[in-house]
Short mmCIF file of C-alpha atoms and ligand atoms in Angstrom, two decimals:
data_model
loop_
_atom_site.label_atom_id
_atom_site.label_comp_id
_atom_site.label_asym_id
_atom_site.label_seq_id
_atom_site.Cartn_x
_atom_site.Cartn_y
_atom_site.Cartn_z
CA VAL A 11 0.04 -0.06 0.07
CA PRO A 12 1.88 3.03 -1.11
CA GLY A 13 2.50 5.91 1.30
CA GLU A 14 1.47 3.98 4.40
CA PRO A 15 3.49 4.18 7.66
CA THR A 16 6.02 1.81 8.30
CA PHE A 17 6.86 0.12 11.57
CA THR A 18 10.12 -1.53 13.13
CA ARG A 19 9.67 -5.08 14.56
CA SER A 20 10.34 -3.54 18.02
CA GLN A 21 7.42 -1.24 17.58
CA VAL A 22 5.14 -4.13 16.61
CA ALA A 23 6.58 -5.95 19.72
CA SER A 24 5.93 -3.15 22.00
CA ASN A 25 2.29 -3.38 21.20
CA ASP A 26 1.74 -6.83 22.75
CA GLY A 27 -1.90 -6.51 23.92
CA VAL A 28 -0.91 -6.62 27.58
CA GLU A 29 -2.11 -4.16 30.31
CA GLY A 30 -4.54 -2.19 27.98
CA ARG A 31 -2.04 -1.94 25.22
CA PRO A 32 -3.11 -2.38 21.45
CA MET A 33 -2.23 -5.76 20.06
CA TRP A 34 -0.41 -5.57 16.91
CA VAL A 35 0.94 -8.31 14.68
CA SER A 36 2.79 -8.58 11.63
CA TYR A 37 2.00 -10.69 8.58
CA ARG A 38 3.73 -11.15 5.36
CA GLY A 39 5.15 -7.60 5.34
CA GLY A 40 1.97 -5.80 6.77
CA VAL A 41 1.32 -4.57 10.10
CA TYR A 42 -2.13 -5.07 11.60
CA ASP A 43 -3.95 -3.89 14.76
CA ALA A 44 -5.47 -7.10 15.84
CA THR A 45 -6.92 -5.74 19.26
CA GLU A 46 -10.57 -6.30 18.19
CA PHE A 47 -9.82 -9.35 16.09
CA ARG A 48 -8.80 -11.19 19.35
CA ARG A 49 -12.08 -10.58 20.70
CA ILE A 50 -14.42 -11.20 17.80
CA HIS A 51 -13.02 -13.71 15.37
CA PRO A 52 -12.81 -17.40 15.49
CA GLY A 53 -9.15 -17.99 16.39
CA GLY A 54 -8.69 -14.84 17.84
CA HIS A 55 -7.44 -16.26 21.05
CA ILE A 56 -4.98 -18.33 19.31
CA ILE A 57 -3.74 -15.12 17.55
CA SER A 58 -2.96 -13.46 20.85
CA GLN A 59 -0.16 -15.96 21.30
CA ALA A 60 1.51 -13.98 18.85
CA ALA A 61 0.84 -10.66 20.03
CA GLY A 62 3.70 -8.31 18.98
CA ALA A 63 5.30 -11.03 16.69
CA ASP A 64 4.59 -12.57 13.11
CA VAL A 65 1.37 -14.38 12.92
CA SER A 66 2.11 -16.17 9.78
CA ALA A 67 2.20 -19.53 11.51
CA PHE A 68 -1.15 -18.95 12.92
CA TRP A 69 -2.81 -16.93 10.10
CA ASP A 70 -2.43 -19.50 7.39
CA VAL A 71 -4.15 -22.03 9.35
CA TRP A 72 -6.94 -19.68 10.16
CA ALA A 73 -7.22 -18.22 6.62
CA HIS A 74 -7.57 -21.86 5.51
CA HIS A 75 -10.40 -22.67 7.90
CA HIS A 76 -12.30 -19.41 7.40
CA HIS A 77 -12.51 -19.02 3.59
CA SER A 78 -9.81 -16.55 2.45
CA PRO A 79 -11.92 -13.82 0.82
CA LYS A 80 -13.45 -13.22 4.02
CA VAL A 81 -10.21 -13.15 6.06
CA GLY A 82 -8.65 -10.98 3.30
CA GLN A 83 -11.06 -8.29 3.57
CA TYR A 84 -10.89 -8.36 7.18
CA LEU A 85 -7.11 -8.07 7.14
CA LYS A 86 -7.55 -4.96 4.71
CA GLU A 87 -9.75 -3.47 7.52
CA ILE A 88 -7.17 -3.90 10.30
CA ARG A 89 -4.05 -3.02 8.17
CA ILE A 90 -2.11 -0.07 9.89
CA GLY A 91 1.07 -0.10 7.98
CA ALA A 92 3.87 -1.94 6.46
CA LEU A 93 6.78 -3.62 8.27
CA LYS A 94 10.17 -1.60 7.95
CA GLU A 95 12.28 -3.27 5.22
CA LYS A 96 15.84 -4.08 5.78
CA ASP A 97 14.79 -4.32 9.51
CA ASP A 98 17.88 -6.05 10.90
CA GLU A 99 16.56 -6.45 14.33
CA GLU A 100 16.44 -10.01 15.51
CA ALA A 101 14.66 -12.66 13.47
CA THR A 102 11.09 -13.31 13.95
CA HIS A 103 10.47 -15.95 16.62
CA ASP A 104 8.75 -19.04 14.94
CA PRO A 105 6.09 -20.14 17.29
CA TYR A 106 6.64 -23.83 16.08
CA ASP A 107 10.39 -23.67 17.05
CA SER A 108 9.79 -25.87 20.17
CA GLU A 109 7.64 -28.66 18.99
CA PRO A 110 8.18 -32.01 20.61
CA VAL A 111 10.12 -34.78 18.47
CA ARG A 112 7.62 -37.29 17.18
CA ASP A 113 7.89 -40.98 16.20
CA ALA A 114 6.94 -41.08 12.46
CA ASN A 115 6.90 -45.11 12.86
CA VAL A 116 3.91 -44.97 15.15
CA GLN A 117 2.17 -41.91 13.89
CA THR A 118 0.41 -41.03 10.50
CA ILE A 119 0.75 -37.51 10.06
CA PHE A 120 -1.86 -35.33 8.48
CA MET A 121 -0.68 -31.83 9.35
CA ASP A 122 2.66 -30.27 10.53
CA ARG A 123 1.57 -26.91 11.70
CA PRO A 124 -0.39 -27.37 13.68
CA TYR A 125 0.50 -31.20 14.32
CA CYS A 126 -2.22 -33.60 13.56
CA SER A 127 -2.02 -37.29 13.49
CA GLU A 128 -3.44 -40.77 13.92
CA THR A 129 -2.16 -44.11 15.06
CA PRO A 130 -1.80 -46.60 12.04
CA VAL A 131 -4.33 -49.21 12.27
CA GLU A 132 -1.43 -51.85 12.59
CA HIS A 133 -0.44 -50.27 15.83
CA LEU A 134 -3.82 -49.37 17.10
CA GLY A 135 -4.80 -52.98 18.20
CA SER A 136 -1.32 -54.24 19.28
CA SER A 137 -1.68 -53.64 22.82
CA TYR A 138 -4.46 -52.91 25.23
CA LEU A 139 -2.99 -49.67 26.49
CA THR A 140 -1.87 -47.27 23.91
CA SER A 141 1.54 -45.81 24.37
CA PRO A 142 1.90 -42.03 24.68
CA ALA A 143 4.41 -42.08 21.55
CA ALA A 144 1.62 -43.93 19.44
CA LEU A 145 -1.41 -42.06 20.61
CA TYR A 146 -2.83 -39.48 17.94
CA VAL A 147 -2.15 -35.92 18.37
CA ARG A 148 -4.73 -33.29 17.69
CA ASN A 149 -3.21 -29.78 18.17
CA HIS A 150 -5.04 -26.46 16.92
CA ALA A 151 -1.90 -24.28 17.53
CA PRO A 152 1.87 -24.74 18.30
CA VAL A 153 2.43 -26.56 21.49
CA PRO A 154 2.75 -23.97 24.14
CA ASP A 155 5.97 -23.65 26.23
CA CYS A 156 4.95 -25.21 29.54
CA ALA A 157 8.50 -25.88 30.57
CA TRP A 158 8.40 -29.49 29.47
CA GLU A 159 12.19 -29.64 29.66
CA PRO A 160 12.53 -28.16 33.01
CA GLU A 161 15.94 -27.11 33.89
CA GLY A 162 17.63 -28.93 36.63
CA GLU A 163 14.20 -30.54 37.41
CA SER A 164 12.35 -33.55 36.45
CA ARG A 165 9.11 -33.42 34.56
CA GLU A 166 7.50 -35.22 37.75
CA SER A 167 8.41 -32.46 40.24
CA ASN A 168 7.79 -29.61 37.75
CA ILE A 169 4.32 -30.77 37.30
CA GLN A 170 3.91 -30.15 41.03
CA HIS A 171 4.46 -26.40 40.70
CA HIS A 172 2.08 -26.08 37.60
CA GLU A 173 -0.67 -23.65 38.51
CA VAL A 174 -4.41 -23.61 37.55
CA VAL A 175 -6.71 -20.71 38.15
CA PHE A 176 -10.19 -21.38 39.27
CA GLU A 177 -11.87 -18.13 37.99
CA GLU A 178 -14.19 -16.39 40.05
CA GLY A 179 -14.67 -19.21 42.61
CA ASP A 180 -16.50 -18.65 45.78
CA ALA A 181 -16.68 -15.33 47.15
CA GLY A 182 -15.78 -13.82 43.82
CA ALA A 183 -12.21 -14.67 44.01
CA SER A 184 -10.09 -16.32 41.33
CA PRO A 185 -7.87 -18.72 43.45
CA THR A 186 -4.97 -20.38 41.92
CA PHE A 187 -3.79 -23.94 43.06
CA THR A 188 -0.63 -25.66 42.22
CA VAL A 189 -1.09 -29.35 41.17
CA ALA A 190 0.60 -30.21 44.60
CA ASP A 191 -2.18 -28.36 46.38
CA LEU A 192 -4.68 -30.04 44.57
CA GLN A 193 -3.19 -33.41 44.91
CA SER A 194 -2.82 -33.07 48.78
CA ARG A 195 -6.35 -31.73 49.32
CA PHE A 196 -8.27 -34.09 46.93
CA GLY A 197 -5.93 -37.12 46.32
CA THR A 198 -5.47 -38.74 43.09
CA VAL A 199 -7.21 -41.77 41.24
CA THR A 200 -6.30 -43.80 38.17
CA VAL A 201 -9.04 -44.52 35.68
CA THR A 202 -8.97 -46.33 32.26
CA SER A 203 -10.55 -44.56 29.30
CA ILE A 204 -10.27 -44.34 25.54
CA LEU A 205 -9.51 -40.71 24.20
CA GLN A 206 -11.01 -40.23 20.71
CA CYS A 207 -11.28 -37.32 18.28
CA ALA A 208 -14.82 -36.50 17.30
CA GLY A 209 -13.49 -36.63 13.71
CA ASN A 210 -12.29 -40.22 13.99
CA ARG A 211 -13.48 -42.22 10.78
CA ALA A 212 -14.14 -39.14 8.87
CA GLY A 213 -12.85 -40.92 5.77
CA GLU A 214 -15.56 -43.85 6.18
CA ASP A 215 -18.26 -41.29 6.82
CA ILE A 216 -17.52 -39.54 3.62
CA LYS A 217 -17.65 -42.90 1.88
CA ALA A 218 -20.80 -43.98 3.44
CA THR A 219 -22.81 -40.70 3.60
CA GLY A 220 -21.29 -38.05 1.11
CA ASN A 221 -19.11 -35.09 1.61
CA SER A 222 -18.69 -33.51 5.14
CA GLY A 223 -16.73 -30.62 6.50
CA PHE A 224 -13.53 -32.83 6.34
CA THR A 225 -13.91 -33.07 2.41
CA GLY A 226 -10.93 -31.54 0.78
CA SER A 227 -8.87 -30.98 4.01
CA PRO A 228 -6.09 -33.30 4.97
CA LEU A 229 -8.24 -34.47 7.66
CA GLU A 230 -10.37 -36.33 4.84
CA ARG A 231 -7.61 -39.07 5.39
CA ILE A 232 -8.57 -40.01 8.84
CA THR A 233 -9.07 -43.62 9.18
CA VAL A 234 -9.83 -45.31 12.72
CA GLY A 235 -6.64 -44.09 14.64
CA MET A 236 -7.65 -40.89 16.17
CA LEU A 237 -8.34 -42.98 19.13
CA GLY A 238 -6.36 -44.66 22.07
CA ASN A 239 -6.84 -46.18 25.34
CA ALA A 240 -5.03 -45.50 28.47
CA GLN A 241 -4.76 -45.28 32.19
CA TRP A 242 -5.10 -41.73 33.39
CA THR A 243 -3.99 -40.35 36.83
CA GLY A 244 -5.27 -37.23 38.20
CA VAL A 245 -7.60 -35.29 40.69
CA ARG A 246 -11.26 -35.97 40.55
CA LEU A 247 -13.39 -33.12 39.35
CA ALA A 248 -16.32 -34.25 41.22
CA GLU A 249 -14.45 -33.44 44.38
CA VAL A 250 -12.61 -30.33 43.19
CA LEU A 251 -15.28 -28.37 41.78
CA PRO A 252 -18.06 -28.77 44.73
CA ALA A 253 -15.15 -27.39 47.03
CA LEU A 254 -14.42 -24.37 44.76
CA TYR A 255 -17.77 -23.69 43.36
CA PRO A 256 -20.17 -24.78 46.20
CA LYS A 257 -23.11 -22.55 45.40
CA GLU A 258 -23.15 -23.33 41.61
CA CYS A 259 -22.64 -27.03 42.30
CA ALA A 260 -25.50 -27.13 44.85
CA ALA A 261 -27.73 -25.33 42.44
CA ALA A 262 -26.83 -27.64 39.65
CA ALA A 263 -27.47 -30.74 41.90
CA GLN A 264 -30.99 -29.20 42.42
CA HIS A 265 -31.70 -28.37 38.79
CA GLY A 266 -30.08 -31.48 37.04
CA GLY A 267 -27.22 -29.23 36.44
CA GLY A 268 -28.53 -28.30 32.96
CA GLU A 269 -27.82 -24.56 33.28
CA TRP A 270 -24.04 -24.50 34.26
CA HIS A 271 -20.94 -25.52 31.93
CA VAL A 272 -17.54 -25.96 33.09
CA VAL A 273 -14.94 -24.06 30.86
CA PHE A 274 -11.40 -25.38 30.37
CA GLU A 275 -8.79 -23.31 28.95
CA GLY A 276 -5.46 -24.25 27.63
CA ALA A 277 -1.99 -22.38 27.54
CA ASP A 278 -2.30 -22.26 23.69
CA GLY A 279 -5.70 -20.27 23.90
CA TYR A 280 -7.78 -23.24 22.95
CA SER A 281 -10.90 -23.83 25.05
CA GLY A 282 -13.81 -26.17 25.41
CA SER A 283 -16.76 -26.63 27.77
CA THR A 284 -18.76 -29.50 29.03
CA PRO A 285 -22.12 -29.50 31.22
CA LEU A 286 -21.33 -29.33 34.82
CA ALA A 287 -23.83 -32.03 35.75
CA ARG A 288 -21.86 -34.53 33.49
CA ILE A 289 -18.83 -33.72 35.42
CA LEU A 290 -20.10 -33.66 38.74
CA ASP A 291 -21.52 -37.20 38.55
CA PRO A 292 -18.60 -39.18 40.28
CA LYS A 293 -19.21 -42.09 38.21
CA ASN A 294 -18.25 -40.37 35.19
CA ASP A 295 -14.70 -40.28 36.34
CA CYS A 296 -13.78 -36.83 35.25
CA ILE A 297 -10.02 -35.94 36.40
CA LEU A 298 -7.65 -33.33 35.98
CA ALA A 299 -4.99 -35.67 34.64
CA THR A 300 -1.28 -35.33 35.18
CA HIS A 301 -0.14 -38.83 33.93
CA MET A 302 -0.74 -41.53 31.17
CA ASN A 303 0.06 -45.17 31.79
CA GLY A 304 1.99 -43.89 34.87
CA GLU A 305 4.16 -41.44 33.28
CA PRO A 306 4.19 -37.66 33.24
CA LEU A 307 1.91 -36.56 30.41
CA SER A 308 3.97 -35.90 27.38
CA PRO A 309 4.20 -32.39 25.74
CA ASP A 310 1.80 -33.16 22.83
CA HIS A 311 -0.71 -34.67 25.04
CA GLY A 312 -1.11 -31.85 27.58
CA TYR A 313 1.79 -31.67 29.84
CA PRO A 314 1.60 -30.73 32.75
CA MET A 315 -2.07 -31.13 33.24
CA ARG A 316 -5.14 -31.75 31.16
CA ALA A 317 -9.04 -32.41 31.43
CA LEU A 318 -9.79 -36.08 31.00
CA LEU A 319 -13.61 -36.54 30.48
CA PRO A 320 -14.07 -40.47 29.93
CA GLY A 321 -16.67 -40.92 27.13
CA ILE A 322 -16.61 -37.11 26.06
CA ALA A 323 -15.25 -36.11 22.68
CA GLY A 324 -11.50 -35.46 22.62
CA ALA A 325 -12.15 -31.78 21.79
CA ARG A 326 -13.39 -31.18 25.29
CA ASN A 327 -10.43 -32.69 26.94
CA VAL A 328 -8.43 -29.56 26.91
CA LYS A 329 -4.61 -29.94 27.23
CA TRP A 330 -2.05 -27.62 28.87
CA LEU A 331 -4.70 -26.60 31.12
CA GLN A 332 -4.49 -23.21 32.81
CA SER A 333 -7.61 -22.05 34.03
CA ILE A 334 -11.29 -23.36 34.90
CA SER A 335 -14.41 -21.46 35.11
CA LEU A 336 -18.16 -22.07 35.35
CA SER A 337 -20.49 -20.44 33.01
CA ARG A 338 -24.33 -20.30 32.05
CA VAL A 339 -23.58 -20.90 28.39
CA PRO A 340 -21.04 -23.08 26.58
CA VAL A 341 -17.87 -21.40 25.89
CA ASP A 342 -17.87 -18.90 23.07
CA ALA A 343 -14.68 -20.28 21.10
CA PRO A 344 -14.49 -21.65 17.66
CA TRP A 345 -13.92 -25.15 18.64
CA ASN A 346 -16.98 -24.97 20.77
CA GLU A 347 -19.11 -22.73 18.64
CA TYR A 348 -18.17 -23.72 15.13
CA TYR A 349 -16.18 -26.88 15.04
CA TYR A 350 -17.28 -29.81 16.79
CA LYS A 351 -21.08 -29.35 16.61
CA ASN A 352 -23.41 -32.00 15.55
CA ARG A 353 -26.00 -31.56 12.77
CA ASP A 354 -28.47 -30.12 15.24
CA GLY A 355 -26.01 -27.41 16.19
CA GLU A 356 -25.27 -28.63 19.60
CA GLN A 357 -21.75 -28.85 20.93
CA ILE A 358 -20.72 -32.49 20.56
CA GLN A 359 -20.15 -34.09 24.20
CA GLN A 360 -20.82 -37.73 24.40
CA LEU A 361 -19.08 -40.22 21.82
CA PRO A 362 -21.11 -43.08 20.37
CA LEU A 363 -20.82 -46.84 20.83
CA GLN A 364 -17.88 -48.09 18.60
CA SER A 365 -16.30 -51.17 17.21
CA ILE A 366 -13.38 -51.15 14.96
CA ILE A 367 -11.91 -54.10 12.97
CA THR A 368 -7.85 -53.54 13.38
CA ASP A 369 -6.77 -56.74 11.77
CA THR A 370 -7.58 -59.71 9.62
CA ALA A 371 -5.52 -62.99 8.86
CA GLN A 372 -6.16 -66.14 7.26
CA LYS A 373 -5.94 -69.12 9.64
CA GLU A 374 -3.24 -71.54 8.58
CA GLY A 375 -4.45 -74.32 6.46
CA THR A 376 -8.24 -73.38 6.77
CA GLN A 377 -10.71 -71.03 4.58
CA LEU A 378 -11.25 -69.16 7.99
CA LEU A 379 -10.30 -65.68 8.65
CA GLU A 380 -9.40 -64.38 12.03
CA VAL A 381 -10.55 -60.91 12.80
CA ARG A 382 -9.28 -58.99 15.52
CA GLY A 383 -10.50 -55.40 16.84
CA LEU A 384 -11.79 -53.06 19.46
CA ALA A 385 -14.96 -52.10 21.13
CA TYR A 386 -16.25 -49.42 23.58
CA SER A 387 -19.61 -48.02 24.69
CA GLY A 388 -18.69 -44.17 24.44
CA GLY A 389 -20.31 -41.81 26.53
CA SER A 390 -22.56 -44.27 28.49
CA GLY A 391 -19.61 -45.98 30.01
CA ASN A 392 -21.56 -49.35 29.66
CA SER A 393 -19.79 -52.41 29.36
CA ILE A 394 -19.74 -54.08 25.99
CA ALA A 395 -21.99 -57.10 25.82
CA ARG A 396 -21.19 -58.64 22.70
CA VAL A 397 -19.19 -57.65 19.30
CA GLU A 398 -20.46 -59.68 16.12
CA VAL A 399 -18.39 -60.14 12.95
CA SER A 400 -20.20 -61.00 9.72
CA SER A 401 -18.64 -62.22 6.37
CA ASP A 402 -21.89 -61.77 4.36
CA ASP A 403 -22.57 -58.06 4.61
CA GLY A 404 -24.67 -58.48 7.86
CA LYS A 405 -26.89 -61.30 6.70
CA SER A 406 -25.26 -63.58 9.43
CA TRP A 407 -23.19 -62.86 12.59
CA SER A 408 -20.60 -64.61 14.61
CA GLU A 409 -20.06 -63.79 18.07
CA ALA A 410 -16.46 -62.63 18.88
CA THR A 411 -14.44 -63.38 22.00
CA ILE A 412 -13.91 -60.64 24.26
CA LYS A 413 -10.56 -60.46 26.09
CA THR A 414 -11.86 -59.48 29.43
CA GLU A 415 -8.85 -60.60 31.28
CA GLU A 416 -6.67 -57.83 30.18
CA VAL A 417 -9.12 -54.97 31.24
CA LYS A 418 -7.57 -52.91 33.85
CA LYS A 419 -8.97 -53.10 37.32
CA ASP A 420 -8.05 -49.60 38.61
CA GLN A 421 -10.52 -46.87 40.33
CA SER A 422 -12.83 -46.64 37.28
CA SER A 423 -16.46 -46.53 38.01
CA LYS A 424 -17.71 -47.44 34.57
CA SER A 425 -16.25 -49.17 31.43
CA PHE A 426 -14.89 -46.13 29.56
CA GLY A 427 -12.05 -48.08 28.16
CA TRP A 428 -12.08 -50.41 25.25
CA VAL A 429 -11.87 -54.27 24.92
CA ARG A 430 -10.15 -56.05 22.35
CA TRP A 431 -11.78 -59.03 20.72
CA THR A 432 -11.19 -61.85 18.04
CA ALA A 433 -13.53 -63.75 15.88
CA GLU A 434 -13.42 -66.45 13.15
CA VAL A 435 -15.63 -66.00 10.13
CA PRO A 436 -15.46 -67.92 6.62
CA ARG A 437 -12.98 -66.05 4.61
CA THR A 438 -14.74 -63.65 1.95
CA ALA A 439 -13.79 -60.24 0.31
CA GLN A 440 -15.31 -58.13 2.90
CA VAL A 441 -15.91 -58.46 6.71
CA CYS A 442 -17.70 -56.40 9.16
CA CYS A 443 -18.49 -55.84 12.86
CA ARG A 444 -20.95 -54.40 15.24
CA ALA A 445 -21.11 -53.98 18.98
CA THR A 446 -23.95 -54.22 21.37
CA ASP A 447 -23.84 -52.72 24.93
CA THR A 448 -25.16 -53.82 28.28
CA GLU A 449 -28.46 -51.66 27.59
CA GLY A 450 -28.90 -53.54 24.40
CA LYS A 451 -27.87 -50.64 22.17
CA THR A 452 -26.44 -51.86 18.85
CA GLN A 453 -24.45 -50.19 16.13
CA CYS A 454 -26.42 -49.43 12.71
CA GLU A 455 -24.84 -50.19 9.31
CA ILE A 456 -24.58 -46.58 8.57
CA SER A 457 -24.91 -43.87 11.16
CA PRO A 458 -26.63 -40.46 10.44
CA LYS A 459 -24.43 -37.69 9.12
CA GLN A 460 -23.27 -35.48 11.90
CA ARG A 461 -21.23 -32.83 10.00
CA GLY A 462 -18.59 -35.70 9.37
CA TYR A 463 -18.15 -36.07 13.33
CA LEU A 464 -19.16 -39.26 15.45
CA TYR A 465 -19.39 -41.73 12.61
CA ASN A 466 -20.31 -45.16 14.14
CA GLY A 467 -21.58 -47.38 11.38
CA TRP A 468 -20.34 -50.94 11.11
CA SER A 469 -16.71 -51.13 10.53
CA LYS A 470 -16.20 -52.80 7.27
CA VAL A 471 -12.93 -53.97 5.96
CA LYS A 472 -11.47 -55.50 2.53
CA VAL A 473 -9.90 -58.83 2.74
CA GLU A 474 -7.16 -59.71 0.24
CA MET A 475 -8.34 -62.69 -1.68
N1 MTE B 523 -6.64 -28.69 24.14
C1 MTE B 523 -5.70 -27.67 23.80
N2 MTE B 523 -5.32 -26.88 24.61
N3 MTE B 523 -5.63 -27.44 22.45
C2 MTE B 523 -5.78 -28.29 21.53
O1 MTE B 523 -5.54 -28.02 20.17
N4 MTE B 523 -7.22 -30.25 20.89
C3 MTE B 523 -8.43 -30.98 21.34
C4 MTE B 523 -8.30 -31.64 22.87
N5 MTE B 523 -7.66 -30.66 23.67
C5 MTE B 523 -6.67 -29.45 21.81
C6 MTE B 523 -6.84 -29.60 23.13
C7 MTE B 523 -8.88 -32.18 20.42
S1 MTE B 523 -9.87 -31.70 19.12
C8 MTE B 523 -8.48 -33.42 20.60
S2 MTE B 523 -9.25 -34.68 19.95
C9 MTE B 523 -7.69 -33.78 21.82
O2 MTE B 523 -7.10 -32.65 22.68
C10 MTE B 523 -6.56 -34.66 21.47
O3 MTE B 523 -5.77 -34.94 22.45
P1 MTE B 523 -4.31 -35.74 22.12
O4 MTE B 523 -3.65 -34.66 21.20
O5 MTE B 523 -3.77 -35.77 23.33
O6 MTE B 523 -4.56 -37.04 21.54
MO1 MO B 524 -10.55 -33.63 18.02
#
């Protein structure tokens, strides 16, 4: 833009949006006043992370999600000048500089920035507990620096100092608690639960029901691996919340809790909310988790602390947990108000009943096929009553054997973890499976379209003949 003012990087940097200062950012040689943007635009929270710096790494992602013409118009409106050329001040900080190292052998990568991956199906069913290195990762921004390589300290002890703010708790104060405080006051429990992205099986959904919000994005390639099963250790939210928000929790108990939501916010600016009633029911095993399979959470999975809400879509299991608050309405954040909503426009919470074929192999010297897979009930936390496999497209079914002996006996109240199973059926070109839970609910052949989320039709797998 000819004749427009120019600014140095340090001028941009001093408008960092803190203490009432405007929030400027640079983007491809332009300087923008993003003070309002942060408040009104989906993704604005994430842009705040780059206040006073260059937002290319963030904005390219949001421009992609939010239809470039609209974003382009908005950028024009908030442009205030150009970045001074030949500005030899320090190079811009790349917010993706400190991403953790990932193991490409056990992750199929969909996107690098932000990082998004699934567990390859060969690996998915290979153990009852999923290892942290293999568990899918769904990030919406760079991994925030939560001192995950603490100097002179172990991750274990660094977790103890991590602070969580409980906004506007009792008496209008916003007390901060360290993890050590929370643990000593409320104790810890270990529960087994799957973690699943609401977009898992998006590829099968598109095939069975037509295009969805995923079509044309790298996430169209999601198969069955945005899913894992683990033992999670943390503090019970059903004990923490009544202690810190006694009035709201008492009111919620009286009115069935429908009017309150628990809002979780991460250090990357991501947030999500879940109805208080779900979280207050101690049987739902909702915790603030610090450990996965006995190890401190890894940086990708939310170190030092994350919300772990069994049976609830991954999107609400906020990582790098920084603050908690209660709200009369679901939190106004893009992942809550735009993404991860069902076809009725409601925020997705509970995951559906699910079963997945992970592996088939011909039984030596026979015309039989050995089929292996997983099943779990999702949001209900019911046990799986049976899994059936068919080699004639559902005309007849054989019951699978469930490996109940490996299910972890920890402090879980319900069955939010998966079970693994095996079955033998005549060898054909395609096999499929379906699960039934202890309330008699069974998967349908094709589940209704939910904007691409929550697909739980029969798992169908081609067999090499
Ligand atoms: N929490 C934060 N702070 N930032 C995120 O991008 N992604 C959510 C959720 N929590 C996300 C987050 C989504 S959509 C999913 S599916 C899960 O984290 C993924 O958790 P994982 O990466 O540990 O598998
Ligand atoms: Mo997700």
